[in-house]
Coordinates of C-alpha atoms in Angstrom, one line a residue:
X1 CA -34.2 133.5 62.5
X2 CA -36.4 135.4 65.2
X3 CA -35.2 137.3 68.2
X4 CA -38.2 137.0 70.8
X5 CA -36.0 138.3 73.9
X6 CA -38.0 141.4 74.2
X7 CA -41.5 139.7 74.1
X8 CA -40.2 138.1 77.6
X9 CA -40.6 141.3 79.4
X10 CA -44.4 141.3 78.5
X11 CA -45.4 137.9 77.1
X12 CA -49.1 138.7 76.7
X13 CA -51.3 136.7 74.0
X14 CA -53.6 138.7 72.2
X15 CA -56.7 137.9 70.4
X16 CA -56.6 139.0 66.7
X17 CA -53.6 141.2 67.5
X18 CA -56.0 143.3 69.7
X19 CA -54.0 145.1 72.4
X20 CA -57.2 145.4 74.2
X21 CA -58.0 141.7 74.3
X22 CA -55.3 140.2 76.3
X23 CA -56.6 136.5 76.7
X24 CA -53.5 134.8 78.5
X25 CA -49.7 134.8 78.7
X26 CA -47.1 132.8 77.1
X27 CA -44.2 130.8 78.8
X28 CA -41.6 128.6 77.8
X29 CA -41.0 130.4 74.6
X30 CA -38.6 128.6 72.1
X31 CA -37.8 127.9 68.7
X32 CA -38.1 124.3 67.4
X33 CA -36.7 123.6 63.9
X34 CA -38.7 126.2 61.9
X35 CA -41.4 126.8 64.6
X36 CA -41.8 129.1 67.1
X37 CA -43.7 127.4 70.3
X38 CA -44.9 128.5 73.5
X39 CA -47.3 127.3 76.3
X40 CA -50.2 129.7 77.1
X41 CA -51.8 130.3 80.4
X42 CA -55.4 131.5 79.5
X43 CA -57.0 134.3 81.8
X44 CA -59.8 131.9 82.9
X45 CA -61.4 134.5 85.0
X46 CA -62.1 136.4 81.8
X47 CA -65.0 135.2 80.1
X48 CA -63.8 135.8 76.6
X49 CA -60.6 134.5 77.3
X50 CA -62.3 131.3 79.0
X51 CA -63.9 130.8 75.8
X52 CA -60.9 131.0 73.7
X53 CA -59.3 128.4 76.1
X54 CA -62.1 126.1 75.5
X55 CA -61.7 126.2 71.7
X56 CA -58.0 125.6 72.0
X57 CA -58.6 122.6 74.4
X58 CA -61.4 121.1 71.9
X59 CA -59.3 121.5 68.8
X60 CA -61.4 124.2 67.3
X61 CA -58.5 126.3 67.3
X62 CA -55.0 125.4 66.8
X63 CA -52.8 127.9 65.8
X64 CA -51.7 131.5 66.4
X65 CA -50.1 134.2 64.6
X66 CA -47.5 136.5 65.8
X67 CA -46.4 140.2 65.1
X68 CA -43.1 141.2 64.2
X69 CA -40.8 143.7 63.0
X70 CA -38.2 143.0 60.4
X71 CA -34.6 143.9 61.6
X72 CA -32.8 142.8 58.5
X73 CA -33.6 141.8 55.1
X74 CA -31.5 139.2 53.5
X75 CA -31.7 138.7 49.8
X76 CA -31.5 135.2 48.2
X77 CA -29.8 134.4 44.8
X78 CA -31.5 131.9 42.7

């Protein structure tokens, strides 16, 4: 599972996990099956972010990664 509640207080979307490159903000964050999904509003006033938005719209970029902290580790038996 994933707890994304803390993310809602500052739902920034970063480029390459770089805190100095905010390209947008996420909304409608939810878990569907085994996927974490969100809608992203890109900062179109920022030239770099607008470029990333164009890549998403044109299909050159179609996935993202998240940062996370493991709160509990479960061990699975064979």
